[in-house]
Structure formats: structure tokens, C-alpha cells
Short mmCIF file of N, CA and C in Angstrom, two decimals:
data_model
loop_
_atom_site.label_atom_id
_atom_site.label_comp_id
_atom_site.label_asym_id
_atom_site.label_seq_id
_atom_site.Cartn_x
_atom_site.Cartn_y
_atom_site.Cartn_z
N MET A 25 14.34 9.34 17.19
CA MET A 25 13.44 10.01 16.27
C MET A 25 12.40 9.01 15.76
N ALA A 26 11.17 9.45 15.70
CA ALA A 26 10.08 8.61 15.22
C ALA A 26 10.21 8.40 13.71
N LEU A 27 9.83 7.20 13.25
CA LEU A 27 9.77 6.95 11.82
C LEU A 27 8.68 7.82 11.19
N LEU A 28 7.51 7.82 11.82
CA LEU A 28 6.38 8.62 11.34
C LEU A 28 5.87 9.47 12.48
N LYS A 29 5.65 10.75 12.19
CA LYS A 29 5.06 11.65 13.16
C LYS A 29 3.93 12.41 12.49
N VAL A 30 2.73 12.20 13.00
CA VAL A 30 1.53 12.89 12.52
C VAL A 30 1.18 13.91 13.59
N SER A 31 1.14 15.19 13.23
CA SER A 31 0.92 16.25 14.22
C SER A 31 -0.26 17.13 13.86
N ASN A 32 -1.27 17.12 14.73
CA ASN A 32 -2.43 18.03 14.64
C ASN A 32 -3.11 17.98 13.28
N VAL A 33 -3.28 16.80 12.71
CA VAL A 33 -3.85 16.64 11.38
C VAL A 33 -5.38 16.62 11.45
N SER A 34 -5.99 17.42 10.59
CA SER A 34 -7.45 17.47 10.46
C SER A 34 -7.80 17.44 8.98
N LYS A 35 -8.98 16.89 8.69
CA LYS A 35 -9.47 16.85 7.31
C LYS A 35 -10.99 16.87 7.32
N SER A 36 -11.56 17.72 6.49
CA SER A 36 -13.01 17.83 6.33
C SER A 36 -13.37 17.58 4.88
N TYR A 37 -14.57 17.07 4.68
CA TYR A 37 -15.16 16.95 3.35
C TYR A 37 -16.54 17.59 3.40
N ASP A 38 -16.80 18.47 2.48
CA ASP A 38 -18.09 19.15 2.40
C ASP A 38 -18.50 19.75 3.74
N GLY A 39 -17.54 20.36 4.43
CA GLY A 39 -17.83 21.02 5.69
C GLY A 39 -17.96 20.08 6.89
N ARG A 40 -17.79 18.78 6.68
CA ARG A 40 -17.92 17.80 7.77
C ARG A 40 -16.54 17.31 8.17
N LYS A 41 -16.18 17.50 9.46
CA LYS A 41 -14.88 17.03 9.96
C LYS A 41 -14.85 15.52 9.95
N ILE A 42 -13.88 14.94 9.26
CA ILE A 42 -13.72 13.50 9.22
C ILE A 42 -12.69 13.08 10.27
N ILE A 43 -11.54 13.75 10.27
CA ILE A 43 -10.56 13.55 11.33
C ILE A 43 -10.21 14.92 11.90
N ASP A 44 -9.95 14.99 13.20
CA ASP A 44 -9.73 16.28 13.84
C ASP A 44 -8.58 16.18 14.84
N ASN A 45 -7.54 16.95 14.58
CA ASN A 45 -6.42 17.08 15.50
C ASN A 45 -5.79 15.73 15.87
N ILE A 46 -5.48 14.93 14.86
CA ILE A 46 -4.88 13.61 15.07
C ILE A 46 -3.37 13.76 15.31
N ASN A 47 -2.89 13.08 16.34
CA ASN A 47 -1.47 13.04 16.67
C ASN A 47 -1.08 11.58 16.82
N LEU A 48 0.04 11.20 16.18
CA LEU A 48 0.45 9.80 16.17
C LEU A 48 1.95 9.73 15.92
N GLU A 49 2.62 8.84 16.64
CA GLU A 49 4.04 8.58 16.38
C GLU A 49 4.26 7.08 16.27
N LEU A 50 4.99 6.69 15.23
CA LEU A 50 5.36 5.29 15.03
C LEU A 50 6.86 5.20 14.98
N ASN A 51 7.42 4.19 15.62
CA ASN A 51 8.86 3.96 15.59
C ASN A 51 9.17 2.85 14.60
N LYS A 52 10.41 2.85 14.13
CA LYS A 52 10.86 1.83 13.19
C LYS A 52 10.63 0.44 13.80
N GLY A 53 10.09 -0.47 12.98
CA GLY A 53 9.86 -1.85 13.41
C GLY A 53 8.53 -2.09 14.08
N GLU A 54 7.79 -1.04 14.39
CA GLU A 54 6.49 -1.21 15.03
C GLU A 54 5.43 -1.63 14.02
N ILE A 55 4.50 -2.44 14.50
CA ILE A 55 3.32 -2.79 13.73
C ILE A 55 2.14 -2.27 14.54
N VAL A 56 1.36 -1.41 13.92
CA VAL A 56 0.26 -0.74 14.61
C VAL A 56 -1.02 -0.96 13.82
N SER A 57 -2.12 -1.19 14.54
CA SER A 57 -3.43 -1.32 13.90
C SER A 57 -4.31 -0.16 14.33
N LEU A 58 -5.02 0.40 13.37
CA LEU A 58 -6.04 1.40 13.67
C LEU A 58 -7.38 0.70 13.62
N LEU A 59 -8.10 0.75 14.73
CA LEU A 59 -9.39 0.08 14.81
C LEU A 59 -10.49 1.12 15.00
N GLY A 60 -11.62 0.86 14.39
CA GLY A 60 -12.77 1.74 14.55
C GLY A 60 -13.86 1.33 13.58
N VAL A 61 -15.06 1.78 13.89
CA VAL A 61 -16.20 1.45 13.03
C VAL A 61 -16.06 2.19 11.70
N SER A 62 -16.81 1.74 10.71
CA SER A 62 -16.80 2.39 9.39
C SER A 62 -17.16 3.86 9.53
N GLY A 63 -16.43 4.67 8.78
CA GLY A 63 -16.76 6.09 8.72
C GLY A 63 -16.06 6.97 9.73
N VAL A 64 -15.18 6.40 10.57
CA VAL A 64 -14.53 7.25 11.58
C VAL A 64 -13.26 7.94 11.07
N GLY A 65 -12.81 7.60 9.85
CA GLY A 65 -11.70 8.33 9.27
C GLY A 65 -10.39 7.58 9.13
N LYS A 66 -10.40 6.26 9.31
CA LYS A 66 -9.16 5.49 9.19
C LYS A 66 -8.57 5.63 7.78
N THR A 67 -9.38 5.42 6.77
CA THR A 67 -8.90 5.53 5.39
C THR A 67 -8.52 6.97 5.07
N THR A 68 -9.27 7.93 5.55
CA THR A 68 -8.93 9.34 5.33
C THR A 68 -7.56 9.65 5.91
N LEU A 69 -7.28 9.15 7.12
CA LEU A 69 -5.97 9.37 7.72
C LEU A 69 -4.87 8.75 6.85
N PHE A 70 -5.10 7.54 6.35
CA PHE A 70 -4.13 6.91 5.47
C PHE A 70 -3.93 7.73 4.19
N HIS A 71 -5.02 8.26 3.64
CA HIS A 71 -4.91 9.09 2.44
C HIS A 71 -4.06 10.33 2.71
N VAL A 72 -4.23 10.93 3.88
CA VAL A 72 -3.45 12.12 4.25
C VAL A 72 -1.99 11.75 4.46
N ILE A 73 -1.72 10.66 5.20
CA ILE A 73 -0.35 10.24 5.45
C ILE A 73 0.37 9.93 4.14
N SER A 74 -0.34 9.28 3.22
CA SER A 74 0.28 8.89 1.94
C SER A 74 0.40 10.05 0.96
N GLY A 75 -0.21 11.18 1.26
CA GLY A 75 -0.13 12.34 0.37
C GLY A 75 -1.14 12.32 -0.76
N LEU A 76 -2.06 11.35 -0.74
CA LEU A 76 -3.10 11.31 -1.78
C LEU A 76 -4.12 12.42 -1.59
N VAL A 77 -4.30 12.83 -0.33
CA VAL A 77 -5.26 13.88 0.02
C VAL A 77 -4.52 14.88 0.91
N LYS A 78 -4.74 16.16 0.67
CA LYS A 78 -4.10 17.19 1.48
C LYS A 78 -4.92 17.45 2.73
N ALA A 79 -4.25 17.47 3.87
CA ALA A 79 -4.91 17.78 5.14
C ALA A 79 -5.32 19.25 5.16
N ASP A 80 -6.37 19.54 5.92
CA ASP A 80 -6.77 20.93 6.12
C ASP A 80 -5.71 21.65 6.94
N ASN A 81 -5.13 20.95 7.90
CA ASN A 81 -4.03 21.48 8.70
C ASN A 81 -3.27 20.33 9.32
N GLY A 82 -2.09 20.64 9.85
CA GLY A 82 -1.25 19.65 10.48
C GLY A 82 -0.10 19.25 9.57
N THR A 83 0.80 18.42 10.12
CA THR A 83 1.98 17.99 9.38
C THR A 83 2.21 16.49 9.51
N ILE A 84 2.86 15.95 8.49
CA ILE A 84 3.27 14.55 8.46
C ILE A 84 4.78 14.55 8.26
N GLU A 85 5.51 13.85 9.14
CA GLU A 85 6.96 13.74 9.00
C GLU A 85 7.34 12.27 8.91
N LEU A 86 8.27 11.97 8.02
CA LEU A 86 8.83 10.63 7.86
C LEU A 86 10.33 10.76 8.09
N ASN A 87 10.82 10.13 9.15
CA ASN A 87 12.24 10.26 9.54
C ASN A 87 12.67 11.72 9.65
N GLY A 88 11.81 12.55 10.20
CA GLY A 88 12.14 13.95 10.41
C GLY A 88 11.94 14.85 9.21
N ARG A 89 11.62 14.28 8.04
CA ARG A 89 11.38 15.08 6.84
C ARG A 89 9.89 15.36 6.71
N ASN A 90 9.56 16.60 6.43
CA ASN A 90 8.17 16.96 6.24
C ASN A 90 7.70 16.43 4.89
N ILE A 91 6.73 15.51 4.91
CA ILE A 91 6.20 14.93 3.67
C ILE A 91 4.72 15.29 3.50
N THR A 92 4.26 16.29 4.23
CA THR A 92 2.86 16.70 4.17
C THR A 92 2.46 17.01 2.73
N GLY A 93 1.44 16.30 2.23
CA GLY A 93 0.92 16.54 0.89
C GLY A 93 1.76 15.98 -0.24
N ILE A 94 2.80 15.21 0.08
CA ILE A 94 3.68 14.66 -0.95
C ILE A 94 3.38 13.16 -1.10
N SER A 95 3.00 12.74 -2.29
CA SER A 95 2.70 11.32 -2.50
C SER A 95 3.98 10.58 -2.91
N GLY A 96 3.94 9.27 -2.74
CA GLY A 96 5.05 8.43 -3.15
C GLY A 96 6.13 8.26 -2.09
N GLU A 97 5.92 8.80 -0.90
CA GLU A 97 6.93 8.69 0.16
C GLU A 97 6.73 7.46 1.04
N VAL A 98 5.50 6.95 1.10
CA VAL A 98 5.21 5.75 1.89
C VAL A 98 4.53 4.73 0.99
N GLY A 99 4.64 3.45 1.33
CA GLY A 99 3.93 2.41 0.60
C GLY A 99 2.50 2.35 1.11
N TYR A 100 1.54 2.32 0.21
CA TYR A 100 0.14 2.32 0.60
C TYR A 100 -0.63 1.31 -0.24
N MET A 101 -1.12 0.28 0.43
CA MET A 101 -1.95 -0.73 -0.23
C MET A 101 -3.40 -0.47 0.17
N LEU A 102 -4.19 -0.07 -0.80
CA LEU A 102 -5.59 0.29 -0.55
C LEU A 102 -6.47 -0.94 -0.32
N GLN A 103 -7.72 -0.70 0.06
CA GLN A 103 -8.66 -1.78 0.33
C GLN A 103 -8.86 -2.68 -0.88
N LYS A 104 -8.98 -2.07 -2.04
CA LYS A 104 -9.14 -2.84 -3.29
C LYS A 104 -7.78 -2.92 -3.95
N ASP A 105 -7.53 -4.00 -4.68
CA ASP A 105 -6.21 -4.19 -5.26
C ASP A 105 -5.89 -3.19 -6.37
N LEU A 106 -6.89 -2.66 -7.04
CA LEU A 106 -6.71 -1.65 -8.10
C LEU A 106 -5.68 -2.04 -9.16
N LEU A 107 -5.66 -3.33 -9.50
CA LEU A 107 -4.78 -3.77 -10.58
C LEU A 107 -5.33 -3.27 -11.91
N VAL A 108 -4.44 -2.95 -12.82
CA VAL A 108 -4.84 -2.47 -14.14
C VAL A 108 -5.20 -3.70 -14.97
N GLN A 109 -6.48 -3.80 -15.35
CA GLN A 109 -7.01 -5.02 -15.96
C GLN A 109 -6.41 -5.35 -17.32
N TYR A 110 -5.98 -4.35 -18.08
CA TYR A 110 -5.45 -4.62 -19.42
C TYR A 110 -3.93 -4.82 -19.42
N LYS A 111 -3.31 -4.81 -18.23
CA LYS A 111 -1.88 -5.07 -18.12
C LYS A 111 -1.66 -6.45 -17.52
N THR A 112 -0.59 -7.09 -17.91
CA THR A 112 -0.26 -8.38 -17.31
C THR A 112 0.12 -8.17 -15.85
N VAL A 113 0.17 -9.27 -15.11
CA VAL A 113 0.57 -9.21 -13.71
C VAL A 113 1.99 -8.63 -13.62
N LEU A 114 2.88 -9.05 -14.48
CA LEU A 114 4.25 -8.53 -14.49
C LEU A 114 4.25 -7.02 -14.67
N ASP A 115 3.49 -6.52 -15.63
CA ASP A 115 3.45 -5.08 -15.87
C ASP A 115 2.74 -4.32 -14.75
N ASN A 116 1.78 -4.94 -14.08
CA ASN A 116 1.15 -4.31 -12.91
C ASN A 116 2.17 -4.11 -11.80
N VAL A 117 2.98 -5.14 -11.57
CA VAL A 117 3.97 -5.05 -10.49
C VAL A 117 5.08 -4.05 -10.85
N ALA A 118 5.47 -4.01 -12.13
CA ALA A 118 6.54 -3.11 -12.57
C ALA A 118 6.08 -1.65 -12.67
N LEU A 119 4.79 -1.42 -12.67
CA LEU A 119 4.24 -0.08 -12.91
C LEU A 119 4.84 1.02 -12.02
N PRO A 120 4.98 0.83 -10.71
CA PRO A 120 5.58 1.91 -9.90
C PRO A 120 7.00 2.29 -10.34
N LEU A 121 7.78 1.31 -10.77
CA LEU A 121 9.13 1.61 -11.24
C LEU A 121 9.10 2.38 -12.56
N VAL A 122 8.17 2.00 -13.44
CA VAL A 122 8.03 2.70 -14.73
C VAL A 122 7.58 4.14 -14.48
N ILE A 123 6.63 4.32 -13.57
CA ILE A 123 6.16 5.67 -13.24
C ILE A 123 7.31 6.51 -12.68
N ARG A 124 8.18 5.86 -11.91
CA ARG A 124 9.34 6.55 -11.34
C ARG A 124 10.37 6.91 -12.40
N GLY A 125 10.25 6.34 -13.61
CA GLY A 125 11.13 6.71 -14.70
C GLY A 125 12.05 5.62 -15.21
N GLU A 126 11.93 4.41 -14.66
CA GLU A 126 12.78 3.32 -15.15
C GLU A 126 12.23 2.79 -16.47
N LYS A 127 13.12 2.29 -17.30
CA LYS A 127 12.70 1.67 -18.56
C LYS A 127 11.89 0.43 -18.24
N LYS A 128 10.87 0.17 -19.07
CA LYS A 128 9.98 -0.96 -18.82
C LYS A 128 10.74 -2.28 -18.74
N LYS A 129 11.71 -2.49 -19.63
CA LYS A 129 12.47 -3.74 -19.64
C LYS A 129 13.25 -3.93 -18.33
N VAL A 130 13.89 -2.89 -17.86
CA VAL A 130 14.65 -2.93 -16.61
C VAL A 130 13.72 -3.19 -15.43
N ALA A 131 12.59 -2.50 -15.41
CA ALA A 131 11.61 -2.67 -14.33
C ALA A 131 11.10 -4.10 -14.31
N ARG A 132 10.80 -4.66 -15.47
CA ARG A 132 10.32 -6.04 -15.54
C ARG A 132 11.37 -7.02 -15.00
N GLU A 133 12.63 -6.80 -15.36
CA GLU A 133 13.71 -7.67 -14.89
C GLU A 133 13.83 -7.61 -13.37
N LYS A 134 13.74 -6.41 -12.81
CA LYS A 134 13.84 -6.24 -11.35
C LYS A 134 12.74 -6.97 -10.61
N VAL A 135 11.50 -6.84 -11.10
CA VAL A 135 10.38 -7.41 -10.34
C VAL A 135 10.19 -8.90 -10.61
N SER A 136 10.72 -9.40 -11.71
CA SER A 136 10.54 -10.82 -12.05
C SER A 136 11.04 -11.75 -10.95
N GLN A 137 12.10 -11.36 -10.28
CA GLN A 137 12.67 -12.20 -9.24
C GLN A 137 11.81 -12.29 -7.98
N LEU A 138 10.83 -11.41 -7.85
CA LEU A 138 9.99 -11.39 -6.65
C LEU A 138 8.86 -12.42 -6.68
N PHE A 139 8.47 -12.85 -7.85
CA PHE A 139 7.29 -13.72 -7.99
C PHE A 139 7.39 -15.03 -7.21
N PRO A 140 8.50 -15.76 -7.27
CA PRO A 140 8.57 -17.00 -6.50
C PRO A 140 8.45 -16.76 -4.99
N LYS A 141 9.05 -15.69 -4.51
CA LYS A 141 9.03 -15.36 -3.08
C LYS A 141 7.61 -15.13 -2.57
N PHE A 142 6.74 -14.65 -3.44
CA PHE A 142 5.36 -14.35 -3.07
C PHE A 142 4.39 -15.45 -3.48
N GLY A 143 4.92 -16.59 -3.92
CA GLY A 143 4.06 -17.69 -4.33
C GLY A 143 3.30 -17.41 -5.61
N LEU A 144 3.87 -16.61 -6.48
CA LEU A 144 3.18 -16.20 -7.70
C LEU A 144 3.94 -16.56 -8.98
N ASP A 145 4.94 -17.43 -8.86
CA ASP A 145 5.70 -17.81 -10.04
C ASP A 145 4.75 -18.47 -11.05
N GLY A 146 4.87 -18.06 -12.29
CA GLY A 146 4.00 -18.59 -13.34
C GLY A 146 2.80 -17.71 -13.64
N THR A 147 2.62 -16.65 -12.86
CA THR A 147 1.47 -15.77 -13.10
C THR A 147 1.86 -14.51 -13.87
N GLN A 148 3.13 -14.33 -14.14
CA GLN A 148 3.63 -13.08 -14.71
C GLN A 148 2.92 -12.66 -15.99
N ASN A 149 2.56 -13.59 -16.84
CA ASN A 149 1.94 -13.24 -18.13
C ASN A 149 0.42 -13.36 -18.12
N LYS A 150 -0.14 -13.59 -16.96
CA LYS A 150 -1.60 -13.63 -16.84
C LYS A 150 -2.13 -12.22 -16.61
N TYR A 151 -3.44 -12.09 -16.72
CA TYR A 151 -4.10 -10.82 -16.45
C TYR A 151 -4.82 -10.93 -15.12
N PRO A 152 -5.06 -9.81 -14.44
CA PRO A 152 -5.68 -9.87 -13.12
C PRO A 152 -6.98 -10.69 -13.08
N SER A 153 -7.77 -10.64 -14.12
CA SER A 153 -9.04 -11.39 -14.14
C SER A 153 -8.82 -12.90 -14.11
N GLN A 154 -7.60 -13.34 -14.39
CA GLN A 154 -7.29 -14.77 -14.40
C GLN A 154 -6.78 -15.27 -13.04
N LEU A 155 -6.71 -14.39 -12.06
CA LEU A 155 -6.18 -14.74 -10.74
C LEU A 155 -7.28 -14.83 -9.70
N SER A 156 -7.01 -15.62 -8.66
CA SER A 156 -7.92 -15.68 -7.52
C SER A 156 -7.80 -14.38 -6.71
N GLY A 157 -8.73 -14.17 -5.80
CA GLY A 157 -8.69 -12.98 -4.95
C GLY A 157 -7.41 -12.90 -4.13
N GLY A 158 -6.98 -14.02 -3.57
CA GLY A 158 -5.76 -14.04 -2.77
C GLY A 158 -4.53 -13.73 -3.59
N MET A 159 -4.50 -14.25 -4.81
CA MET A 159 -3.36 -13.98 -5.69
C MET A 159 -3.33 -12.50 -6.08
N ARG A 160 -4.49 -11.93 -6.35
CA ARG A 160 -4.56 -10.51 -6.69
C ARG A 160 -4.03 -9.65 -5.54
N GLN A 161 -4.37 -10.02 -4.31
CA GLN A 161 -3.91 -9.26 -3.15
C GLN A 161 -2.39 -9.35 -3.02
N ARG A 162 -1.83 -10.53 -3.29
CA ARG A 162 -0.37 -10.67 -3.23
C ARG A 162 0.30 -9.85 -4.33
N VAL A 163 -0.31 -9.80 -5.51
CA VAL A 163 0.23 -8.96 -6.59
C VAL A 163 0.22 -7.49 -6.15
N ALA A 164 -0.89 -7.08 -5.54
CA ALA A 164 -0.98 -5.69 -5.07
C ALA A 164 0.08 -5.41 -4.00
N LEU A 165 0.36 -6.40 -3.15
CA LEU A 165 1.38 -6.22 -2.13
C LEU A 165 2.77 -6.09 -2.75
N ILE A 166 3.09 -6.95 -3.71
CA ILE A 166 4.39 -6.84 -4.39
C ILE A 166 4.51 -5.45 -5.01
N ARG A 167 3.47 -5.02 -5.67
CA ARG A 167 3.49 -3.70 -6.32
C ARG A 167 3.73 -2.60 -5.28
N THR A 168 3.17 -2.75 -4.09
CA THR A 168 3.36 -1.77 -3.03
C THR A 168 4.79 -1.80 -2.49
N LEU A 169 5.37 -2.99 -2.40
CA LEU A 169 6.70 -3.14 -1.81
C LEU A 169 7.85 -2.88 -2.78
N VAL A 170 7.57 -2.86 -4.08
CA VAL A 170 8.63 -2.81 -5.09
C VAL A 170 9.51 -1.56 -4.96
N LEU A 171 8.99 -0.49 -4.43
CA LEU A 171 9.78 0.73 -4.24
C LEU A 171 10.49 0.75 -2.89
N GLU A 172 10.39 -0.35 -2.15
CA GLU A 172 11.05 -0.50 -0.86
C GLU A 172 10.75 0.66 0.09
N PRO A 173 9.48 0.87 0.40
CA PRO A 173 9.11 1.99 1.27
C PRO A 173 9.58 1.77 2.71
N GLU A 174 9.88 2.87 3.38
CA GLU A 174 10.26 2.80 4.80
C GLU A 174 9.04 2.52 5.68
N LEU A 175 7.88 2.93 5.20
CA LEU A 175 6.64 2.78 5.94
C LEU A 175 5.60 2.16 5.01
N LEU A 176 4.88 1.19 5.53
CA LEU A 176 3.87 0.49 4.74
C LEU A 176 2.51 0.65 5.42
N LEU A 177 1.55 1.21 4.69
CA LEU A 177 0.19 1.35 5.17
C LEU A 177 -0.67 0.31 4.46
N LEU A 178 -1.36 -0.51 5.21
CA LEU A 178 -2.25 -1.52 4.64
C LEU A 178 -3.66 -1.19 5.10
N ASP A 179 -4.53 -0.81 4.18
CA ASP A 179 -5.89 -0.41 4.50
C ASP A 179 -6.85 -1.57 4.20
N GLU A 180 -7.14 -2.35 5.21
CA GLU A 180 -8.03 -3.51 5.10
C GLU A 180 -7.70 -4.35 3.86
N PRO A 181 -6.47 -4.81 3.74
CA PRO A 181 -6.06 -5.48 2.51
C PRO A 181 -6.73 -6.83 2.28
N PHE A 182 -7.40 -7.37 3.29
CA PHE A 182 -8.01 -8.69 3.14
C PHE A 182 -9.54 -8.64 3.17
N SER A 183 -10.11 -7.46 3.18
CA SER A 183 -11.56 -7.33 3.36
C SER A 183 -12.37 -7.97 2.23
N ALA A 184 -11.81 -8.05 1.04
CA ALA A 184 -12.55 -8.62 -0.10
C ALA A 184 -12.40 -10.14 -0.19
N LEU A 185 -11.64 -10.73 0.73
CA LEU A 185 -11.36 -12.17 0.65
C LEU A 185 -12.27 -12.96 1.58
N ASP A 186 -12.53 -14.22 1.21
CA ASP A 186 -13.28 -15.09 2.10
C ASP A 186 -12.40 -15.44 3.31
N TYR A 187 -13.02 -16.00 4.35
CA TYR A 187 -12.34 -16.24 5.61
C TYR A 187 -11.09 -17.09 5.46
N GLN A 188 -11.18 -18.22 4.77
CA GLN A 188 -10.03 -19.12 4.63
C GLN A 188 -8.90 -18.47 3.85
N THR A 189 -9.24 -17.80 2.75
CA THR A 189 -8.22 -17.12 1.95
C THR A 189 -7.59 -15.98 2.75
N ARG A 190 -8.40 -15.28 3.54
CA ARG A 190 -7.90 -14.19 4.39
C ARG A 190 -6.83 -14.72 5.34
N LEU A 191 -7.09 -15.87 5.96
CA LEU A 191 -6.10 -16.45 6.88
C LEU A 191 -4.81 -16.82 6.15
N THR A 192 -4.96 -17.47 5.00
CA THR A 192 -3.80 -17.91 4.24
C THR A 192 -2.97 -16.73 3.75
N VAL A 193 -3.63 -15.76 3.12
CA VAL A 193 -2.91 -14.60 2.58
C VAL A 193 -2.32 -13.77 3.71
N GLY A 194 -3.06 -13.60 4.80
CA GLY A 194 -2.55 -12.86 5.95
C GLY A 194 -1.28 -13.50 6.50
N ASN A 195 -1.28 -14.81 6.60
CA ASN A 195 -0.09 -15.53 7.07
C ASN A 195 1.06 -15.37 6.08
N ASP A 196 0.76 -15.51 4.78
CA ASP A 196 1.79 -15.34 3.75
C ASP A 196 2.42 -13.96 3.83
N ILE A 197 1.58 -12.95 3.93
CA ILE A 197 2.08 -11.57 3.97
C ILE A 197 2.89 -11.32 5.24
N GLY A 198 2.44 -11.89 6.36
CA GLY A 198 3.21 -11.78 7.60
C GLY A 198 4.61 -12.35 7.45
N GLN A 199 4.71 -13.52 6.81
CA GLN A 199 6.01 -14.14 6.58
C GLN A 199 6.89 -13.29 5.65
N ILE A 200 6.28 -12.74 4.62
CA ILE A 200 7.02 -11.93 3.65
C ILE A 200 7.56 -10.67 4.32
N LEU A 201 6.73 -10.03 5.14
CA LEU A 201 7.15 -8.79 5.79
C LEU A 201 8.24 -9.00 6.82
N LYS A 202 8.29 -10.21 7.41
CA LYS A 202 9.37 -10.51 8.38
C LYS A 202 10.70 -10.45 7.67
#
């Protein structure tokens, strides 16, 4: 059984087809890249798979369960880190657990142990504006992984970084995901 099965998915905005009749299967452990020029619908497909946007038609299955239109079933790291500027790094990372209903104190304790693993020890009480671009991306990745998703979608996670930082953070993230 496929980990992810996308069947006949289409999405239009303002009467313009962005994606049309997309079919895709991913197996557990696979790493897949979607390549294409700007505007062909890569991000739209990710939005549909993640449940942030409802498809016009088609279905999304995760391990055989229909998750079409349901958010929170897959991990999704968007192009921009979207960290909450008035929250500390610790509270940004704990946010998904708090939204899920865990007490803030418990959520903070759970995520605190992740910081050294991601090379971010000592940043917990800082604010996003006090971090470098690479550090912000790693914070966004921890926040994405904290719910231990079965599937992780990364939408150009390094596009805002300079070349050298992109290489370093990309390598770091590769090691973490292994």
C-alpha cells in the first residue's frame, strides 16, 4: 500500500485550472522532488495534499485513509518560515502541540530536548528576529516535525537563504531526517 496516493486531483482559482487530473503515489521511505517553473502548481498541489486548500475534485489518501480536505495529517513546511514574531523560539516550536490541546508547559518540556539535535541550543528564549535565516529555517523544520508526521512536504524550504547557508542548512536537514 502506498504511503500517499493522490488520485485525479484538480484545482482552479478564478476559473483558471492550476492543476488538472494529478495522480501520484509515494511509498514509505521515498524522497521525491517536484520540479517545474514558477506557476505550474507545485505549491497548490502541496496545499491540497496538506488539506489547507480543498481540491475541486479528486482524493488524497495517507496509508489508505482518505484525508481529502483534512489539515494536520501531513507535515508541511512552507516556503517562508512563518514564525510568530512575538513568540519565543521555544513557543514557536511548541505551538503545534499547544494547538493540538497539550498544556503549554508540557509542550515546552517535550520540544526543549530537540534544540541541541538541530544545532539550536541556546536559542529557546530568543525571538525569530534575533536569528539568522538558516536558524529560522531549522526552527520551522523542528516545528514541522514536532507532531511526528508520516509524510513531510517541504516547499522550497531554502529559497530565502543565500547559497552557502542553503548548502549548510540543506546538509543539516538531510542528516536530521536520516
